Coordinates of N, CA and C in Angstrom, one line a residue:
M1 N 5.6 -45.3 -12.1 CA 4.5 -44.3 -12.4 C 5.0 -43.0 -11.6
F2 N 5.4 -43.0 -10.5 CA 5.8 -41.7 -9.6 C 6.8 -41.0 -10.5
I3 N 8.0 -41.8 -11.0 CA 9.0 -41.1 -11.6 C 8.6 -40.5 -12.8
K4 N 7.6 -41.1 -13.7 CA 7.0 -40.6 -14.8 C 6.2 -39.3 -14.7
R5 N 5.3 -39.3 -13.6 CA 4.6 -38.2 -13.0 C 5.7 -36.9 -12.9
Y6 N 6.7 -37.4 -12.3 CA 7.8 -36.4 -11.6 C 8.6 -35.7 -12.8
I7 N 9.0 -36.7 -13.7 CA 9.7 -36.2 -14.9 C 8.8 -35.3 -15.8
S8 N 7.4 -35.6 -15.6 CA 6.4 -34.7 -16.7 C 6.2 -33.2 -15.9
F9 N 6.1 -33.4 -14.6 CA 6.0 -32.1 -13.8 C 7.4 -31.5 -13.9
I10 N 8.6 -31.9 -14.1 CA 9.6 -31.1 -14.1 C 9.4 -30.3 -15.6
I11 N 9.1 -31.1 -16.6 CA 9.3 -30.8 -18.1 C 8.4 -29.3 -17.9
I12 N 7.1 -29.7 -17.4 CA 5.8 -28.5 -17.6 C 6.4 -27.6 -16.7
A13 N 6.9 -27.7 -15.8 CA 7.3 -26.5 -14.8 C 8.3 -25.7 -15.6
I14 N 9.2 -26.3 -16.1 CA 10.4 -25.4 -16.9 C 9.9 -24.7 -18.3
A15 N 8.8 -25.3 -18.9 CA 7.9 -24.7 -20.1 C 7.3 -23.6 -19.8
V16 N 6.4 -23.6 -18.3 CA 5.5 -22.5 -18.3 C 6.3 -21.3 -17.5
A17 N 7.5 -21.8 -16.8 CA 8.0 -20.6 -16.0 C 8.0 -19.3 -16.9
G18 N 8.5 -19.6 -18.3 CA 8.4 -18.1 -19.0 C 7.4 -17.6 -19.6
C19 N 6.2 -18.5 -19.0 CA 4.8 -17.9 -19.8 C 3.9 -16.9 -18.9
S20 N 2.8 -16.7 -18.9 CA 2.1 -15.9 -18.4 C 0.9 -17.0 -17.9
P21 N 1.1 -17.8 -17.1 CA -0.1 -19.1 -16.8 C -1.4 -18.4 -16.2
A22 N -2.2 -19.1 -16.2 CA -3.7 -18.5 -15.5 C -3.4 -18.4 -13.8
Y23 N -2.9 -19.4 -13.4 CA -2.9 -19.4 -11.9 C -1.5 -19.3 -11.6
V24 N -1.4 -18.2 -10.9 CA 0.3 -17.8 -10.6 C 0.2 -17.7 -8.9
P25 N 0.8 -18.8 -8.4 CA 1.0 -18.8 -6.8 C 1.8 -17.6 -6.5
N26 N 1.3 -16.8 -5.4 CA 1.7 -15.8 -4.8 C 2.9 -16.2 -3.9
S27 N 3.8 -15.0 -3.3 CA 4.9 -15.6 -2.3 C 4.1 -16.0 -1.2
R28 N 4.7 -16.9 -0.3 CA 4.2 -17.1 1.0 C 5.0 -16.1 1.9
N29 N 3.6 -15.4 2.7 CA 3.9 -14.3 3.8 C 4.4 -15.1 4.9
V30 N 5.5 -15.2 5.4 CA 5.9 -15.8 6.6 C 6.7 -14.8 7.8
P31 N 5.8 -14.0 8.6 CA 6.4 -13.2 9.4 C 6.9 -13.7 10.6
L32 N 6.6 -14.9 11.2 CA 7.0 -15.6 12.4 C 7.5 -14.3 13.2
F33 N 6.3 -13.6 14.0 CA 6.5 -13.0 14.9 C 6.8 -13.4 16.4
E34 N 7.4 -12.6 16.9 CA 8.0 -13.0 18.5 C 7.2 -12.7 19.6
K35 N 6.3 -11.8 19.5 CA 5.1 -11.3 20.4 C 4.0 -10.6 19.9
G36 N 3.0 -10.0 20.6 CA 1.9 -9.0 20.4 C 2.4 -7.8 19.8
A37 N 1.5 -7.3 19.2 CA 1.7 -5.7 18.4 C 2.9 -5.7 17.7
E38 N 3.5 -6.4 16.8 CA 4.5 -6.4 15.9 C 3.7 -6.4 14.4
L39 N 4.4 -5.4 13.8 CA 4.0 -5.2 12.1 C 5.1 -5.6 11.3
A40 N 4.6 -6.3 10.2 CA 5.6 -6.8 9.2 C 5.3 -6.4 7.9
V41 N 5.8 -5.7 7.1 CA 5.5 -5.1 5.7 C 6.6 -5.7 4.7
N42 N 6.3 -6.6 4.0 CA 6.9 -7.1 2.8 C 6.7 -6.3 1.5
A43 N 7.9 -6.1 0.7 CA 7.6 -5.7 -0.8 C 8.8 -6.6 -1.6
S44 N 8.2 -7.0 -2.6 CA 9.0 -8.1 -3.2 C 8.6 -8.0 -5.0
Y45 N 9.7 -8.8 -5.6 CA 9.7 -8.9 -7.2 C 10.1 -10.3 -7.4
G46 N 9.4 -10.6 -8.1 CA 9.6 -12.2 -8.7 C 8.6 -13.0 -9.9
F47 N 8.6 -14.0 -9.9 CA 7.8 -15.0 -10.9 C 6.2 -14.6 -10.5
S48 N 5.8 -14.1 -9.3 CA 4.4 -13.8 -9.1 C 4.1 -12.3 -9.5
G49 N 5.4 -11.5 -9.8 CA 4.9 -10.3 -10.4 C 5.6 -9.2 -8.8
T50 N 5.0 -8.1 -8.8 CA 5.1 -7.3 -7.8 C 4.2 -7.7 -6.6
E51 N 4.7 -7.8 -5.4 CA 3.7 -8.1 -4.6 C 3.9 -7.3 -2.9
V52 N 3.0 -6.7 -2.2 CA 3.0 -6.2 -1.1 C 2.2 -7.1 0.2
Q53 N 3.1 -7.6 0.7 CA 2.0 -8.3 2.2 C 2.6 -7.4 3.5
V54 N 1.4 -7.6 4.2 CA 1.3 -7.1 5.5 C 0.7 -8.1 6.7
A55 N 1.6 -7.9 7.7 CA 1.1 -9.1 8.8 C 1.3 -8.2 10.1
Y56 N 0.2 -8.9 11.2 CA 0.2 -8.0 12.3 C -0.1 -9.0 13.3
S57 N 0.5 -8.9 14.5 CA 0.5 -9.8 15.6 C -0.6 -9.3 16.7
I58 N -1.8 -9.8 16.4 CA -2.9 -8.9 17.4 C -2.3 -9.5 18.9
T59 N -2.2 -10.5 19.2 CA -2.0 -10.8 20.5 C -0.5 -11.8 20.4
D60 N -0.2 -12.2 21.5 CA 1.3 -13.3 21.7 C 1.3 -14.3 21.1
H61 N -0.1 -14.8 20.2 CA -0.2 -16.1 19.6 C -0.9 -16.0 18.3
I62 N -1.7 -14.9 18.1 CA -2.5 -14.7 17.0 C -2.1 -13.6 16.2
A63 N -2.1 -14.0 14.7 CA -1.8 -13.0 13.8 C -2.8 -12.8 12.9
A64 N -2.6 -11.7 11.8 CA -3.5 -11.8 10.6 C -2.4 -11.2 9.7
M65 N -2.9 -11.4 8.3 CA -2.2 -11.0 7.1 C -3.2 -10.8 6.1
A66 N -2.7 -9.7 5.3 CA -3.3 -9.3 3.8 C -2.0 -9.3 2.9
N67 N -2.1 -9.9 1.7 CA -1.3 -9.9 0.6 C -2.1 -9.8 -0.8
V68 N -1.0 -8.8 -1.4 CA -1.7 -8.4 -3.0 C -0.5 -8.8 -3.8
S69 N -0.8 -9.1 -4.8 CA 0.1 -9.3 -6.2 C -0.2 -9.1 -7.2
A70 N 0.6 -8.3 -8.3 CA 0.1 -8.2 -9.5 C 1.3 -8.4 -10.7
K71 N 0.9 -8.9 -11.8 CA 1.8 -9.0 -12.9 C 1.3 -8.6 -14.1
W72 N 2.0 -8.0 -14.9 CA 2.0 -7.7 -16.3 C 2.6 -7.7 -17.2
K73 N 2.5 -8.0 -18.7 CA 3.5 -8.3 -19.6 C 3.1 -8.2 -21.2
T74 N 3.5 -7.1 -21.9 CA 3.0 -7.0 -23.3 C 3.2 -8.0 -24.1
L75 N 2.4 -8.9 -24.7 CA 2.5 -9.7 -25.8 C 3.6 -9.5 -26.7
D76 N 4.6 -10.5 -27.0 CA 5.5 -10.3 -28.3 C 4.7 -10.0 -29.7
Q77 N 3.9 -11.1 -29.8 CA 2.9 -10.8 -30.9 C 1.3 -10.8 -30.7
P78 N 0.9 -9.8 -29.9 CA -0.2 -9.6 -29.6 C -1.5 -9.8 -30.8
V79 N -2.5 -10.5 -30.5 CA -3.6 -10.4 -31.3 C -4.4 -9.4 -31.7
D80 N -4.1 -8.3 -30.4 CA -4.8 -7.1 -30.9 C -3.6 -6.1 -29.9
D81 N -3.8 -4.9 -30.4 CA -2.5 -4.0 -29.8 C -3.1 -3.8 -28.6
S82 N -4.2 -3.9 -28.1 CA -4.4 -3.3 -26.5 C -4.3 -4.5 -25.7
I83 N -4.1 -5.7 -26.1 CA -4.2 -6.9 -25.4 C -2.7 -6.7 -24.6
K84 N -2.8 -7.4 -23.2 CA -1.5 -7.4 -22.6 C -2.0 -8.8 -21.5
R85 N -0.8 -9.5 -21.3 CA -1.2 -10.6 -20.3 C -1.1 -9.7 -18.7
R86 N -2.2 -10.1 -18.1 CA -2.1 -9.4 -16.7 C -2.7 -10.5 -15.9
H87 N -2.2 -10.1 -14.4 CA -2.8 -11.1 -13.4 C -2.6 -10.2 -12.2
F88 N -3.8 -10.4 -11.2 CA -4.2 -9.7 -9.8 C -4.5 -10.8 -9.0
F89 N -4.0 -10.7 -7.8 CA -4.5 -11.7 -6.8 C -4.6 -11.0 -5.3
G90 N -5.4 -11.1 -4.6 CA -5.6 -10.6 -3.3 C -6.0 -11.5 -2.2
E91 N -5.6 -11.5 -1.1 CA -6.0 -12.6 -0.1 C -5.7 -12.2 1.2
A92 N -6.5 -12.4 2.4 CA -6.6 -12.1 3.7 C -6.6 -13.5 4.4
G93 N -5.5 -13.3 5.7 CA -5.7 -14.7 6.6 C -5.4 -14.5 7.9
L94 N -5.9 -15.4 8.6 CA -5.6 -15.5 10.0 C -4.6 -16.5 10.6
G95 N -4.0 -16.6 11.6 CA -3.1 -17.8 12.1 C -2.7 -17.7 13.5
Y96 N -2.0 -18.7 13.7 CA -1.3 -19.0 15.1 C 0.1 -19.0 15.0
Y97 N 0.7 -18.4 15.9 CA 2.4 -18.4 16.1 C 2.6 -18.9 17.5
L98 N 4.0 -19.4 17.4 CA 4.5 -19.8 18.7 C 6.1 -19.4 18.4
A99 N 6.7 -18.7 19.4 CA 8.3 -18.3 19.2 C 9.0 -19.0 20.7
K100 N 9.9 -19.9 20.1 CA 10.7 -20.3 21.0 C 12.2 -19.5 21.0
E101 N 12.9 -20.3 21.8 CA 14.3 -20.0 21.9 C 15.0 -20.5 20.5
D102 N 14.8 -21.7 20.1 CA 15.6 -22.2 19.0 C 14.6 -22.6 17.8
Y103 N 13.4 -22.1 17.8 CA 12.7 -22.2 16.4 C 11.4 -21.2 16.6
R104 N 10.6 -20.8 15.3 CA 9.4 -20.5 15.6 C 8.9 -21.2 14.4
F105 N 7.5 -21.1 14.9 CA 6.3 -21.8 14.2 C 5.3 -21.0 14.0
E106 N 4.7 -21.3 12.8 CA 3.3 -20.5 12.6 C 2.4 -21.4 11.7
L107 N 0.9 -21.2 11.7 CA 0.1 -21.7 11.1 C -0.9 -20.9 10.4
F108 N -1.3 -20.5 9.4 CA -2.2 -19.5 8.8 C -3.2 -20.3 7.8
G109 N -4.1 -19.7 7.8 CA -5.2 -20.1 6.9 C -6.0 -18.9 6.3
G110 N -6.4 -18.9 5.0 CA -7.3 -17.8 4.5 C -7.9 -18.0 3.3
Y111 N -8.2 -16.8 2.8 CA -9.2 -17.1 1.4 C -8.8 -15.7 0.7
G112 N -8.9 -16.1 -0.8 CA -8.4 -15.1 -1.6 C -8.9 -15.0 -3.0
K113 N -9.0 -14.0 -3.9 CA -9.6 -14.1 -5.1 C -8.5 -13.5 -6.2
G114 N -8.5 -14.2 -7.3 CA -7.7 -13.6 -8.5 C -8.3 -13.6 -9.8
K115 N -7.6 -12.7 -10.8 CA -7.9 -12.6 -12.2 C -7.1 -12.8 -12.9
S116 N -7.2 -13.1 -14.2 CA -5.8 -13.3 -15.2 C -6.2 -13.4 -16.7
L117 N -5.6 -12.9 -17.1 CA -5.5 -12.8 -18.9 C -4.3 -13.4 -19.1
S118 N -4.4 -14.4 -20.1 CA -3.2 -15.2 -20.3 C -3.2 -16.1 -21.3
N119 N -2.3 -16.8 -22.0 CA -2.2 -17.7 -23.0 C -2.6 -19.0 -22.3
A120 N -3.5 -19.7 -22.9 CA -4.3 -20.8 -22.4 C -3.9 -22.1 -23.3
G121 N -3.1 -22.0 -24.3 CA -2.8 -23.2 -25.4 C -2.0 -24.2 -24.7
R122 N -1.8 -25.5 -25.5 CA -0.9 -26.2 -25.0 C 0.6 -25.8 -24.9
V123 N 1.4 -26.3 -23.8 CA 2.6 -25.8 -23.2 C 3.4 -25.8 -24.5
L124 N 3.3 -26.8 -25.3 CA 4.5 -26.8 -26.6 C 3.5 -26.4 -28.0
D125 N 2.5 -25.9 -27.9 CA 1.7 -25.4 -29.0 C 2.2 -24.0 -29.6
E126 N 2.3 -23.9 -30.8 CA 3.2 -22.8 -31.5 C 2.0 -21.8 -31.7
Q127 N 0.8 -22.0 -31.5 CA -0.3 -21.1 -31.7 C -0.6 -20.6 -30.3
E128 N -0.7 -19.0 -30.3 CA -1.1 -18.2 -29.2 C -2.5 -18.3 -28.9
R129 N -2.9 -18.8 -27.8 CA -4.3 -18.6 -27.5 C -4.5 -17.8 -26.1
L130 N -5.6 -16.9 -26.0 CA -5.7 -16.1 -24.9 C -7.1 -16.5 -24.1
A131 N -7.1 -16.3 -22.8 CA -8.4 -16.3 -22.1 C -8.2 -15.6 -20.8
S132 N -9.5 -15.4 -20.5 CA -9.3 -14.7 -19.2 C -10.2 -15.5 -18.0
G133 N -9.9 -15.4 -16.8 CA -10.5 -16.4 -15.8 C -10.5 -15.7 -14.4
R134 N -11.4 -16.1 -13.8 CA -11.4 -15.6 -12.2 C -11.4 -16.9 -11.5
Y135 N -10.9 -16.6 -10.3 CA -10.7 -18.1 -9.2 C -10.8 -17.6 -7.8
D136 N -11.1 -18.4 -6.9 CA -11.3 -18.4 -5.8 C -10.0 -19.2 -5.5
R137 N -9.6 -18.9 -3.9 CA -8.4 -19.6 -3.3 C -8.5 -19.9 -1.9
I138 N -8.5 -21.2 -1.3 CA -8.4 -21.2 0.2 C -7.0 -21.8 0.3
F139 N -6.4 -21.4 1.3 CA -5.0 -22.0 1.7 C -5.1 -22.0 3.1
I140 N -4.1 -23.4 3.3 CA -3.4 -23.8 4.9 C -2.1 -23.5 4.5
Q141 N -1.3 -22.9 5.3 CA -0.1 -22.5 5.4 C 0.8 -22.7 6.6
P142 N 1.3 -23.9 6.8 CA 2.2 -24.2 8.3 C 3.7 -23.7 7.7
S143 N 4.4 -23.1 8.7 CA 5.8 -22.8 8.5 C 6.7 -23.0 9.8
I144 N 7.9 -23.3 9.5 CA 8.7 -23.4 10.8 C 10.1 -22.8 10.3
S145 N 10.9 -22.2 11.5 CA 11.9 -21.4 11.0 C 12.9 -21.7 12.2
T146 N 14.2 -21.7 11.7 CA 15.5 -21.5 12.9 C 15.4 -20.1 13.3
N147 N 16.1 -20.3 14.6 CA 15.8 -18.7 15.2 C 17.3 -18.4 15.6
F148 N 18.3 -18.0 14.4 CA 19.6 -17.3 14.8 C 19.5 -15.8 14.5
E149 N 20.8 -15.4 15.1 CA 20.8 -14.0 15.0 C 21.2 -13.6 13.7
K150 N 21.9 -13.9 12.8 CA 22.4 -13.5 11.5 C 21.6 -14.0 10.2
F151 N 21.3 -15.1 10.2 CA 20.6 -15.8 9.0 C 19.6 -16.8 9.6
N152 N 18.3 -16.9 8.9 CA 17.4 -17.9 9.3 C 16.6 -18.3 7.8
L153 N 16.4 -19.7 8.1 CA 15.6 -20.6 7.0 C 14.4 -20.9 7.5
I154 N 13.5 -20.6 6.4 CA 12.2 -20.7 6.9 C 11.5 -21.9 6.0
F155 N 10.8 -22.8 6.5 CA 10.6 -23.8 5.5 C 8.8 -23.9 5.7
T156 N 8.0 -23.8 4.5 CA 6.7 -23.8 4.5 C 6.0 -24.6 3.6
S157 N 5.1 -25.2 3.8 CA 4.2 -26.4 2.9 C 2.8 -26.0 3.2
R158 N 2.6 -24.9 2.2 CA 1.5 -24.6 1.8 C 0.6 -25.3 1.0
V159 N -0.6 -25.3 1.4 CA -1.6 -26.2 0.4 C -2.7 -25.2 0.0
S160 N -3.0 -25.3 -1.4 CA -4.0 -24.3 -1.9 C -4.9 -25.1 -2.4
F161 N -6.5 -24.3 -2.4 CA -7.6 -25.1 -3.0 C -8.1 -24.0 -4.2
V162 N -7.9 -24.2 -5.3 CA -8.3 -23.3 -6.2 C -9.5 -23.9 -7.0
N163 N -10.3 -22.8 -7.2 CA -11.3 -23.1 -7.9 C -11.4 -21.9 -9.0
F164 N -11.8 -22.0 -10.2 CA -11.9 -21.2 -11.3 C -13.7 -21.2 -11.8
T165 N -14.1 -19.7 -11.1 CA -15.4 -19.4 -11.4 C -15.7 -19.0 -12.7
S166 N -15.1 -18.5 -13.6 CA -15.4 -18.3 -14.9 C -14.1 -18.4 -16.0
F167 N -14.3 -18.7 -17.0 CA -13.4 -19.0 -18.2 C -13.7 -18.5 -19.4
T168 N -13.1 -17.4 -20.2 CA -13.8 -16.9 -21.0 C -12.8 -16.7 -22.4
P169 N -12.8 -17.1 -23.5 CA -11.8 -17.1 -24.7 C -11.9 -15.3 -24.8
Y170 N -10.3 -14.9 -25.1 CA -10.3 -13.5 -25.2 C -9.3 -13.5 -26.5
P171 N -9.6 -12.6 -27.5 CA -11.1 -11.7 -27.6 C -12.2 -12.3 -27.8
D172 N -13.2 -11.4 -28.0 CA -14.5 -12.4 -28.0 C -14.5 -13.0 -29.3
Q173 N -13.9 -12.9 -30.4 CA -14.0 -13.5 -31.7 C -13.0 -14.7 -31.9
S174 N -12.4 -15.0 -30.7 CA -11.6 -16.2 -30.8 C -12.3 -17.5 -30.6
Y175 N -12.0 -18.8 -31.1 CA -12.7 -20.1 -31.0 C -13.0 -20.3 -29.3
S176 N -14.1 -21.3 -29.2 CA -14.1 -21.7 -27.9 C -12.8 -22.6 -27.7
F177 N -12.6 -23.0 -26.5 CA -11.5 -23.9 -26.3 C -12.2 -25.2 -26.0
L178 N -11.4 -26.5 -26.2 CA -12.1 -27.8 -26.0 C -11.6 -28.2 -24.6
F179 N -10.9 -27.4 -23.9 CA -10.4 -27.9 -22.5 C -10.6 -26.4 -21.5
K180 N -11.5 -26.7 -20.8 CA -11.8 -25.7 -19.7 C -11.3 -26.1 -18.7
P181 N -11.4 -25.4 -17.5 CA -11.0 -25.6 -16.1 C -12.1 -26.5 -15.5
V182 N -12.0 -27.9 -14.9 CA -13.0 -28.3 -14.3 C -13.3 -27.8 -13.0
K183 N -15.0 -27.7 -12.9 CA -15.3 -27.2 -11.9 C -15.2 -27.6 -10.4
G184 N -14.9 -26.8 -9.6 CA -14.7 -27.4 -8.1 C -13.1 -27.0 -8.0
Y185 N -12.9 -27.1 -6.7 CA -11.6 -26.9 -6.1 C -10.6 -28.0 -6.7
H186 N -9.2 -27.4 -7.2 CA -8.2 -27.9 -7.4 C -7.2 -27.7 -6.1
T187 N -6.6 -29.0 -6.0 CA -5.6 -28.9 -4.8 C -4.2 -28.9 -5.4
F188 N -3.4 -27.9 -4.4 CA -2.2 -27.6 -5.2 C -1.1 -27.7 -4.0
F189 N 0.1 -28.4 -3.9 CA 1.1 -28.2 -3.1 C 1.9 -27.3 -3.1
E190 N 2.4 -26.4 -2.4 CA 3.0 -25.1 -2.8 C 4.3 -24.9 -1.6
P191 N 5.3 -26.2 -1.4 CA 6.2 -25.6 -0.6 C 7.2 -24.7 -0.9
S192 N 8.1 -23.9 -0.1 CA 8.7 -23.1 -0.4 C 10.2 -23.0 0.6
I193 N 11.2 -22.7 0.5 CA 12.1 -22.2 1.5 C 12.3 -20.8 1.2
T194 N 12.8 -20.2 2.6 CA 12.8 -18.8 2.6 C 14.1 -18.7 3.3
G195 N 15.1 -17.7 2.7 CA 16.2 -17.2 3.4 C 16.1 -15.8 4.0
R196 N 16.3 -15.6 5.1 CA 15.9 -14.1 5.5 C 17.3 -13.7 6.6
F197 N 17.5 -12.4 6.4 CA 18.9 -12.0 7.1 C 18.5 -10.4 7.5
P198 N 19.1 -10.0 8.9 CA 18.9 -8.5 9.1 C 19.6 -7.4 8.3
M199 N 19.1 -6.4 8.1 CA 19.9 -5.2 7.2 C 19.7 -4.1 8.3
G200 N 19.6 -4.4 9.7 CA 19.3 -3.1 10.4 C 18.6 -3.6 11.4
N201 N 18.1 -2.7 12.5 CA 17.1 -3.0 13.6 C 15.8 -3.2 13.2
I202 N 15.4 -2.6 12.2 CA 14.0 -2.9 11.6 C 13.8 -3.2 9.8
L203 N 15.1 -3.7 9.5 CA 15.0 -3.9 8.0 C 15.4 -5.3 7.8
R204 N 14.8 -5.8 6.8 CA 15.2 -7.6 6.7 C 15.2 -7.7 5.3
G205 N 16.3 -8.4 4.8 CA 16.4 -8.8 3.2 C 15.7 -10.4 3.2
Y206 N 15.3 -10.8 1.9 CA 14.9 -12.0 1.9 C 14.8 -12.7 0.7
F207 N 14.8 -14.0 0.3 CA 14.7 -14.5 -0.7 C 13.8 -15.7 -0.6
Q208 N 13.1 -16.1 -1.6 CA 12.1 -17.3 -1.4 C 12.1 -18.2 -2.7
G209 N 12.4 -19.4 -2.6 CA 12.0 -20.3 -3.8 C 11.2 -21.4 -3.5
G210 N 10.4 -21.8 -4.6 CA 9.6 -23.2 -4.3 C 8.7 -23.6 -5.3
V211 N 8.3 -24.7 -5.3 CA 7.7 -25.2 -6.4 C 6.0 -25.1 -6.3
N212 N 5.2 -25.5 -7.3 CA 3.8 -25.6 -7.1 C 3.5 -26.9 -7.9
V213 N 2.7 -27.7 -7.2 CA 2.6 -29.1 -7.8 C 0.8 -29.2 -7.7
A214 N 0.4 -29.7 -9.0 CA -1.1 -29.9 -8.8 C -1.5 -31.4 -8.4
L215 N -2.0 -31.8 -7.2 CA -2.3 -33.2 -6.4 C -3.2 -33.9 -7.3
R216 N -4.2 -33.5 -8.1 CA -5.1 -34.1 -8.6 C -5.1 -33.8 -10.2
D217 N -5.9 -34.6 -11.1 CA -5.7 -34.3 -12.6 C -6.1 -32.8 -12.6
Y218 N -5.4 -32.1 -13.8 CA -5.6 -30.7 -14.0 C -5.1 -30.3 -15.3
Y219 N -5.7 -29.7 -16.0 CA -5.6 -29.4 -17.5 C -4.6 -28.6 -17.8
Y220 N -3.3 -29.0 -18.2 CA -2.3 -28.2 -18.4 C -2.7 -27.2 -19.8
Y221 N -3.7 -27.4 -20.3 CA -3.8 -26.3 -21.4 C -4.3 -24.9 -20.7
Y222 N -4.7 -25.1 -19.4 CA -5.1 -23.9 -18.8 C -4.2 -23.7 -17.7
N223 N -2.8 -23.4 -18.2 CA -1.6 -24.0 -17.2 C -1.3 -23.1 -16.0
Y224 N -0.7 -23.5 -15.1 CA -0.2 -22.7 -13.8 C 1.3 -22.7 -13.8
S225 N 1.8 -21.8 -13.1 CA 3.4 -21.6 -12.8 C 3.7 -22.7 -11.9
G226 N 4.6 -23.4 -12.2 CA 5.1 -24.6 -11.6 C 6.1 -24.3 -10.7
L227 N 6.9 -23.0 -10.8 CA 8.0 -22.6 -10.2 C 7.8 -21.4 -9.4
H228 N 8.5 -21.1 -8.4 CA 8.4 -19.7 -7.7 C 9.5 -19.2 -7.4
F229 N 9.9 -18.0 -7.4 CA 11.1 -17.3 -6.8 C 10.8 -15.6 -6.7
A230 N 11.4 -15.2 -5.6 CA 11.2 -14.1 -5.3 C 12.1 -13.5 -4.4
V231 N 12.4 -12.1 -4.7 CA 13.4 -11.4 -3.6 C 12.7 -10.0 -3.2
G232 N 12.9 -9.7 -1.7 CA 12.2 -8.7 -1.1 C 13.1 -7.9 -0.1
L233 N 12.5 -7.2 0.6 CA 12.5 -6.3 1.8 C 11.3 -6.6 2.6
Q234 N 11.8 -6.4 4.0 CA 10.9 -6.7 5.2 C 11.0 -5.5 6.1
L235 N 10.0 -4.3 6.2 CA 10.0 -3.8 7.4 C 9.3 -4.4 8.7
R236 N 10.4 -4.3 9.6 CA 9.8 -4.6 11.1 C 9.2 -3.5 11.9
L237 N 8.3 -3.5 12.5 CA 8.1 -2.4 13.5 C 7.5 -3.0 14.6
G238 N 7.5 -2.3 15.8 CA 7.0 -2.8 17.0 C 8.1 -3.0 18.3
S239 N 9.0 -3.7 17.9 CA 10.1 -3.7 18.6 C 11.4 -3.8 18.0
F240 N 12.4 -3.9 18.7 CA 13.6 -4.2 17.9 C 14.4 -5.6 18.1
Y241 N 14.6 -6.0 17.1 CA 14.9 -7.5 17.2 C 16.6 -7.9 17.4
K242 N 16.5 -9.1 18.1 CA 18.2 -9.4 18.3 C 18.3 -10.7 17.6
D243 N 17.5 -11.0 16.5 CA 17.6 -12.1 15.7 C 17.3 -11.7 14.5
G244 N 17.7 -12.8 13.7 CA 17.4 -12.3 12.1 C 15.7 -12.5 11.5
N245 N 14.8 -13.0 12.5 CA 13.2 -13.2 12.1 C 12.7 -11.9 12.2

């Protein structure tokens, strides 16, 4: 049973990676601060679209973050000339961090809201179907990182709880969908690995890859992005760093 579900997930993830799914998980913001009064600003591009992420260490162990992502794409064969696929998501969070000589750890939690206009048909269905949706998301995000001078790996195991608060066929004259998102929060496991390296005293380069897995029954007719990848730059202000974090 596990192997069958795993193979099904891989097929679905590959199939939807090139689509514009309804739920597009954003990049994992992993500042991994050393001490208080530090600021980290990320700018990246990837499967989640264009993203800006900001984090600030309020004290030596408490930090806050705010993240925004946006993605848009013109349809190859639009139902209407004015229709485009688009996605927007914003969130804020608060967390605890710990910096040691050999590693760094942090745990963030937060809440966000998203809106999307996307294809919502079967993954292998040739007919284009459009729908608009709004959703809320609660997340819990633990991360642990190496603490080397030149390059660091960050392991993150985010868990998200996603609730679609509305679902509307688009445009108005389109038929009603037989399958709508089930009401209530759906659990997603969204692990990732981030590689980060210094590009000067206050600048960092990074890349991030991960997967997004639904942990309970979820209708793929209103699909989600099963894969994640992004590359970006991080600006670190507040102190000059001797390591790659």
